[in-house]
Coordinates of C-alpha atoms in Angstrom, one line a residue:
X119 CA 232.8 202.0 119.5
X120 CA 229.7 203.2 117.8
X121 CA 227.2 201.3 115.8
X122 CA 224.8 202.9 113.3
X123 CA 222.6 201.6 110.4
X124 CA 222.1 204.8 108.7
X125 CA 222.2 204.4 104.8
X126 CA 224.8 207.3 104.8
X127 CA 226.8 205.6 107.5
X128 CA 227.0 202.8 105.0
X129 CA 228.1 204.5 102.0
X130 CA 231.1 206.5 104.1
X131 CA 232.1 203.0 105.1
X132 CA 232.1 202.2 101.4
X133 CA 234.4 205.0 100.7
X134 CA 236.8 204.0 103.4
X135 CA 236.9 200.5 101.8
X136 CA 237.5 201.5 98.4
X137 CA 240.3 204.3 98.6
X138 CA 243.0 203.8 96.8
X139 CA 246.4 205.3 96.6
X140 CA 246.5 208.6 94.5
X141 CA 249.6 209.1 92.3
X142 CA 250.9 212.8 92.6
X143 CA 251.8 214.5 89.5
X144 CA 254.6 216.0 90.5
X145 CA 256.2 211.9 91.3
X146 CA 257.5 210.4 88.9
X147 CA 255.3 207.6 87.2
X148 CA 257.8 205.4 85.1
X149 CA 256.4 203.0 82.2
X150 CA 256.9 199.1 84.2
X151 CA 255.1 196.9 81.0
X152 CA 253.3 197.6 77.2
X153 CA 250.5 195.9 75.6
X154 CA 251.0 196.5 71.9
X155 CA 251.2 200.3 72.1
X156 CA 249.4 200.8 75.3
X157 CA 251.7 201.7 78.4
X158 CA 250.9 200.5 81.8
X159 CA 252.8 203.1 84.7
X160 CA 253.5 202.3 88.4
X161 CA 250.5 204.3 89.2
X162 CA 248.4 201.5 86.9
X163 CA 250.0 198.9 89.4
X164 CA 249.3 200.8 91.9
X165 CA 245.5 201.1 91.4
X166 CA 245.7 197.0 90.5
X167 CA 247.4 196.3 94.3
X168 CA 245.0 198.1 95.6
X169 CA 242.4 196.4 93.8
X170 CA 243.4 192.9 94.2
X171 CA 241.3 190.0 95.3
X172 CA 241.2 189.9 99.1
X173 CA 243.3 186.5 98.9
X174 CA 245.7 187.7 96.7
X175 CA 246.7 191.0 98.9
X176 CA 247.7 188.6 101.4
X177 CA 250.8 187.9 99.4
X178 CA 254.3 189.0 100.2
X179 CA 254.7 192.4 98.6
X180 CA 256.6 191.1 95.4
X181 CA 254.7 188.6 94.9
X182 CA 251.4 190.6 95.3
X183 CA 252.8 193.0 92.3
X184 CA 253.3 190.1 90.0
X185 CA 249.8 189.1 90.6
X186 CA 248.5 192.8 90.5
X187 CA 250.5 193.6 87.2
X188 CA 249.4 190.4 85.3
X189 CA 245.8 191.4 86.0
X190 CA 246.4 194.7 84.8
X191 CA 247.6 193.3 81.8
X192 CA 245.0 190.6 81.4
X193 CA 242.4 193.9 81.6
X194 CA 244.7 195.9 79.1
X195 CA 244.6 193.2 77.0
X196 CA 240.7 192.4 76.4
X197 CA 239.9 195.8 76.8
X198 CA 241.5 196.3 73.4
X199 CA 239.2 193.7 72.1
X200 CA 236.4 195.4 73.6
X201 CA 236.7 198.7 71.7
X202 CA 237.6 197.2 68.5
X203 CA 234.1 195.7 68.9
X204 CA 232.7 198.9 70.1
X205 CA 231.7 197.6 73.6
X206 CA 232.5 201.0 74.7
X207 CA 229.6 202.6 72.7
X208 CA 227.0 200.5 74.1
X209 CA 224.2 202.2 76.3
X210 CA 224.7 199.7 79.1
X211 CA 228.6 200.2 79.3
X212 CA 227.7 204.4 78.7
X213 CA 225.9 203.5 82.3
X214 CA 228.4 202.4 84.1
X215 CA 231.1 204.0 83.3
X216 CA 228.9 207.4 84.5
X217 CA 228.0 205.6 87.7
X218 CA 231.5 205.1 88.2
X219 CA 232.6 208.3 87.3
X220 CA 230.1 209.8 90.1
X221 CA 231.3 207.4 92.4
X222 CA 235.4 208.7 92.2
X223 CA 233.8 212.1 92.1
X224 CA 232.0 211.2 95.5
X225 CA 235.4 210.0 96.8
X226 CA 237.3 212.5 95.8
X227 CA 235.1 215.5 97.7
X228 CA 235.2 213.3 100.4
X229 CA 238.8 212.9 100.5
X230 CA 238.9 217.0 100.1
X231 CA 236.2 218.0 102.6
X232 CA 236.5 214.9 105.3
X233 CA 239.7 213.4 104.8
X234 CA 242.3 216.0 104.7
X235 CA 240.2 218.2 106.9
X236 CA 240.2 216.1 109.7
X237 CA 243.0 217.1 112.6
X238 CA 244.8 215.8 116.0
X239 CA 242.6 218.5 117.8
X240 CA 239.5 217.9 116.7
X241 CA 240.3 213.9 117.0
X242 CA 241.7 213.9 120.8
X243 CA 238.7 216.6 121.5
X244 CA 235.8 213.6 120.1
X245 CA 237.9 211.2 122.3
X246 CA 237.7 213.5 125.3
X247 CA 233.6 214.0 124.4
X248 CA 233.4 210.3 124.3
X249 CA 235.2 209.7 127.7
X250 CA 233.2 212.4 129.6
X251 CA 229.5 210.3 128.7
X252 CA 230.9 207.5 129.6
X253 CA 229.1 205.6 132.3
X254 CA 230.8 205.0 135.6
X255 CA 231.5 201.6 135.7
X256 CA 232.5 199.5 138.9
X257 CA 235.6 196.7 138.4
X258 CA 237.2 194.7 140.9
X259 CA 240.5 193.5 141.2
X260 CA 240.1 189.3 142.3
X261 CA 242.0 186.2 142.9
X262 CA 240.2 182.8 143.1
X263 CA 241.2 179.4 144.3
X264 CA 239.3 176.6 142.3
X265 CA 238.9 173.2 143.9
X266 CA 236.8 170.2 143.0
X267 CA 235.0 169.7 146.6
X268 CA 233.1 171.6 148.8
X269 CA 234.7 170.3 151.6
X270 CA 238.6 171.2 149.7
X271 CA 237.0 174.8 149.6
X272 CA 236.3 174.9 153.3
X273 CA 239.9 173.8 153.9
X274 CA 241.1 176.3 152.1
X275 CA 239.0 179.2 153.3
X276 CA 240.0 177.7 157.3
X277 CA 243.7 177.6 156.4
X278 CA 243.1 181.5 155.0
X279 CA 241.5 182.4 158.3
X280 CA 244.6 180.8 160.2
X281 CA 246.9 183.4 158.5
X282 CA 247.7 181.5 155.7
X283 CA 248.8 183.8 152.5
X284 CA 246.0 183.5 149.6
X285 CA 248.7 183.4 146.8
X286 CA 250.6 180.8 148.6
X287 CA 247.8 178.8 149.2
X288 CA 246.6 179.2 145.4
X289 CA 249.9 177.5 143.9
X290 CA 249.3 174.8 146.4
X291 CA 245.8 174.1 145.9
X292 CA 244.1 175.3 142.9
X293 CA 243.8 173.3 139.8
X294 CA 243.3 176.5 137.7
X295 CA 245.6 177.6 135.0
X296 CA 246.5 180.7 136.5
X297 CA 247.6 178.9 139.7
X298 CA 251.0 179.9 139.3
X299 CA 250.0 183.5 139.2
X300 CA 248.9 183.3 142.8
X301 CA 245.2 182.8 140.9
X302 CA 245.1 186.4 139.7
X303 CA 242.5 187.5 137.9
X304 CA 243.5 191.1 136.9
X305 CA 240.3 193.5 136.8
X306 CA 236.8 192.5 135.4
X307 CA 233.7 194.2 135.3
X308 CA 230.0 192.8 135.5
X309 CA 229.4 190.2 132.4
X310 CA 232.7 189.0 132.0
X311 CA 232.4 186.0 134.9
X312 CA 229.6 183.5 135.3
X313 CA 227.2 184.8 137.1
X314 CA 228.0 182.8 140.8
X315 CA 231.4 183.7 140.5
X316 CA 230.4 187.5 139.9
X317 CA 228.0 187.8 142.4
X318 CA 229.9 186.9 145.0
X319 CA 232.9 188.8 143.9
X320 CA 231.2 191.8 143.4
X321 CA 229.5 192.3 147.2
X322 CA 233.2 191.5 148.6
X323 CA 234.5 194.7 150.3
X324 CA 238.4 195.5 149.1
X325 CA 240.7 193.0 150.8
X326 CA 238.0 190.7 151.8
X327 CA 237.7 186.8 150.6
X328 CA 234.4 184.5 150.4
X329 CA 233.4 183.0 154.2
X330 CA 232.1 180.4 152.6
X331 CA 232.4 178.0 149.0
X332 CA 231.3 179.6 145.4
X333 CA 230.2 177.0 143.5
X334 CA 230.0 177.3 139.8
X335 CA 230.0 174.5 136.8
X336 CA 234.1 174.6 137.1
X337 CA 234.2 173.7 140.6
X338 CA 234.3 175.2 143.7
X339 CA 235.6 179.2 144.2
X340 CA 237.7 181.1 147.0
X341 CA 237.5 184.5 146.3
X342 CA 239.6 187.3 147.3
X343 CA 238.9 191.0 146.1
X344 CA 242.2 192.9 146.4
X345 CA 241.0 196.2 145.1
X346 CA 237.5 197.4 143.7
X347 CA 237.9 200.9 141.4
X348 CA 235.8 202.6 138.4
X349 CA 236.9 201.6 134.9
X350 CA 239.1 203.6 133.3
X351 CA 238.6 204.2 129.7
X352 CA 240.4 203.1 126.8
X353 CA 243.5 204.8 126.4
X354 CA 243.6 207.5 123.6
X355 CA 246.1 205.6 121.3
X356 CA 244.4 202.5 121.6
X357 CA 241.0 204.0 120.3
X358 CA 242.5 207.2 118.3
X359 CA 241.4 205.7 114.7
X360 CA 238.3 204.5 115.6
X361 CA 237.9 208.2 117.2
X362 CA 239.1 209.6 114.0
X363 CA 236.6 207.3 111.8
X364 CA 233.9 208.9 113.6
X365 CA 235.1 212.6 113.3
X366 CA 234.9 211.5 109.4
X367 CA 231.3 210.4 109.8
X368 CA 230.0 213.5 111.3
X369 CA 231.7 215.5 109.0
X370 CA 230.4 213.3 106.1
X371 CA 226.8 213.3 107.0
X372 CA 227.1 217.4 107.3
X373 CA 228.0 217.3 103.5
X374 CA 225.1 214.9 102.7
X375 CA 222.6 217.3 104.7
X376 CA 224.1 220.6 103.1
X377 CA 223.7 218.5 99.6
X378 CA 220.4 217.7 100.4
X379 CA 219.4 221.6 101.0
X380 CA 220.5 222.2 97.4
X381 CA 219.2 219.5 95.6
X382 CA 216.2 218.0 96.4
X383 CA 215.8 214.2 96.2
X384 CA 212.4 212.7 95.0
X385 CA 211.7 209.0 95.4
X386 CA 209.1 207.6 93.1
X387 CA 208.3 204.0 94.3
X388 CA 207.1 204.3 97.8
X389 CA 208.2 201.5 99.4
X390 CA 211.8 202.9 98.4
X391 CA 210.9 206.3 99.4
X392 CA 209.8 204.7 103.3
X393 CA 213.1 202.8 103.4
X394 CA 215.3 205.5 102.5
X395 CA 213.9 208.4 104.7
X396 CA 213.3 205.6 108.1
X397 CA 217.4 204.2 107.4
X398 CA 218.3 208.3 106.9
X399 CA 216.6 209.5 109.9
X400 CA 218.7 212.0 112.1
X401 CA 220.2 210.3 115.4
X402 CA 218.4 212.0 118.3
X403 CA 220.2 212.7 121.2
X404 CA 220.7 209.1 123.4
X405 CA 220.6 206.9 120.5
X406 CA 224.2 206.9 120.2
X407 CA 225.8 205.5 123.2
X408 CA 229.0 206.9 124.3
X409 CA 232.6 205.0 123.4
X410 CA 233.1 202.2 125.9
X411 CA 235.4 199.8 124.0
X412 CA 237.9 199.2 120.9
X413 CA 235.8 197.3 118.3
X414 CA 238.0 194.7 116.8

């Protein structure tokens, strides 16, 4: 719906990416493999299904805990080796292991100052924000008759002025695929025809048809507008976790800037320093265009 290219926006995406399922304590978390002495639970295989290779998690469920366990035990397994060679004392793994340890800290304030705060209200009251800034958008309701000639267009458009029904005549005549629909159309808005076609469409009055041949690289067009109306937007269920996703943004970049009052960051090189404060810039207001459609 929205598009940003905020740093922050980024690393929230991050998160949403990388959550994985949280064990409770109070479930049970039964033993399902050892290596040597080392016990694997079902919330290690959780955190390995989660985890799994993009292609793998496309595997049927039992298979994809087959795959998920024998990684966790291939990683049980040499990690062993590693500490018995100390690779666990080394500065370099010291490093990463605190990088990663910040990094499920991050995720877990998110998850308990974004995530769980987020509600239906404040959800179906973005959606409603988002509707009301919408744009008023025309859309017309059209059937077409294609034909190959200008002169089988003509025909068509006399036997229309005789009386003749436009559906009727669009099983007969067109060579469309949507002649058996009566060459229906549904709705459309501005961009989604070539531009001949929408053109003339668009200066039809409601119930009107093109006087004369549209011609376009498929052929040539009758045209018949059978209602014109403003967009409606898209429905609340069909946008609602989008809608959500941005309710977690907002709230997200309110914790970065309250962070940010408290602890001051200092960028050294100055090319760096550039990037970061141009990609963290506040959104003024009209840089972010209201919600018009579902992003797939």
């Amino acid at each position: 719906m929205l598009n940003y290219n905020k740093l922050a926006v980024m690393a929230f995406a991050t998160f949403v990416a990388f959550q994985a399922p949280v064990h409770a304590q109070d479930k049970p978390d039964p033993v399902v493999a050892k290596v040597g002495d080392v016990e694997i639970h079902q919330s290690d295989l959780d955190l390995a299904v989660a985890n799994l290779d993009p292609q793998l998690a496309q595997l049927p469920d039992d298979q994809k805990k087959v795959a998920a366990l024998s990684a966790a035990i291939d990683v049980k397994l040499l990690a062993q080796d590693a500490i018995a060679e100390k690779l666990d004392q080394t500065a370099e793994f010291k490093k990463r292991m605190q990088y990663l340890a910040d990094r499920e800290l991050h995720n877990a304030y998110f998850k308990k100052h974004v995530v769980d705060t987020v509600t239906d209200d404040e959800v179906k009251a973005r959606y409603d924000k988002e509707v009301a800034a919408l744009p008023k958008q025309e859309e017309v309701h059209a059937r077409h008759i294609l034909v190959k000639t200008e002169d089988e267009a003509k025909e068509v458009i006399k036997q229309l002025d005789a009386g003749k029904n436009f559906a009727d005549l669009a099983k007969e005549k067109s060579t469309d695929p949507n002649k058996a629909d009566g060459g229906d159309l549904g709705y459309f808005t501005k961009g989604r025809m070539v531009k001949e076609f929408e053109v003339a469409a668009f200066a039809l009055d409601k119930g009107t048809y093109t006087k004369t041949p549209v011609k376009t690289d498929f052929g040539y067009h009758v045209i018949l507008v059978e209602d014109k109306r403003d967009a409606p937007p898209p429905a609340f269920d069909q946008v609602k976790d989008q809608v959500r996703q941005l309710v977690m943004r907002d709230k997200y970049l309110a914790l970065l800037a309250a962070a940010k009052e408290k602890s001051k960051v200092d960028i050294t090189d100055e090319t760096l320093r550039k990037g970061y404060d141009d990609a963290n810039k506040q959104p003024q207001p009209g840089d972010e265009p209201p919600a018009a459609q579902p992003q797939q």
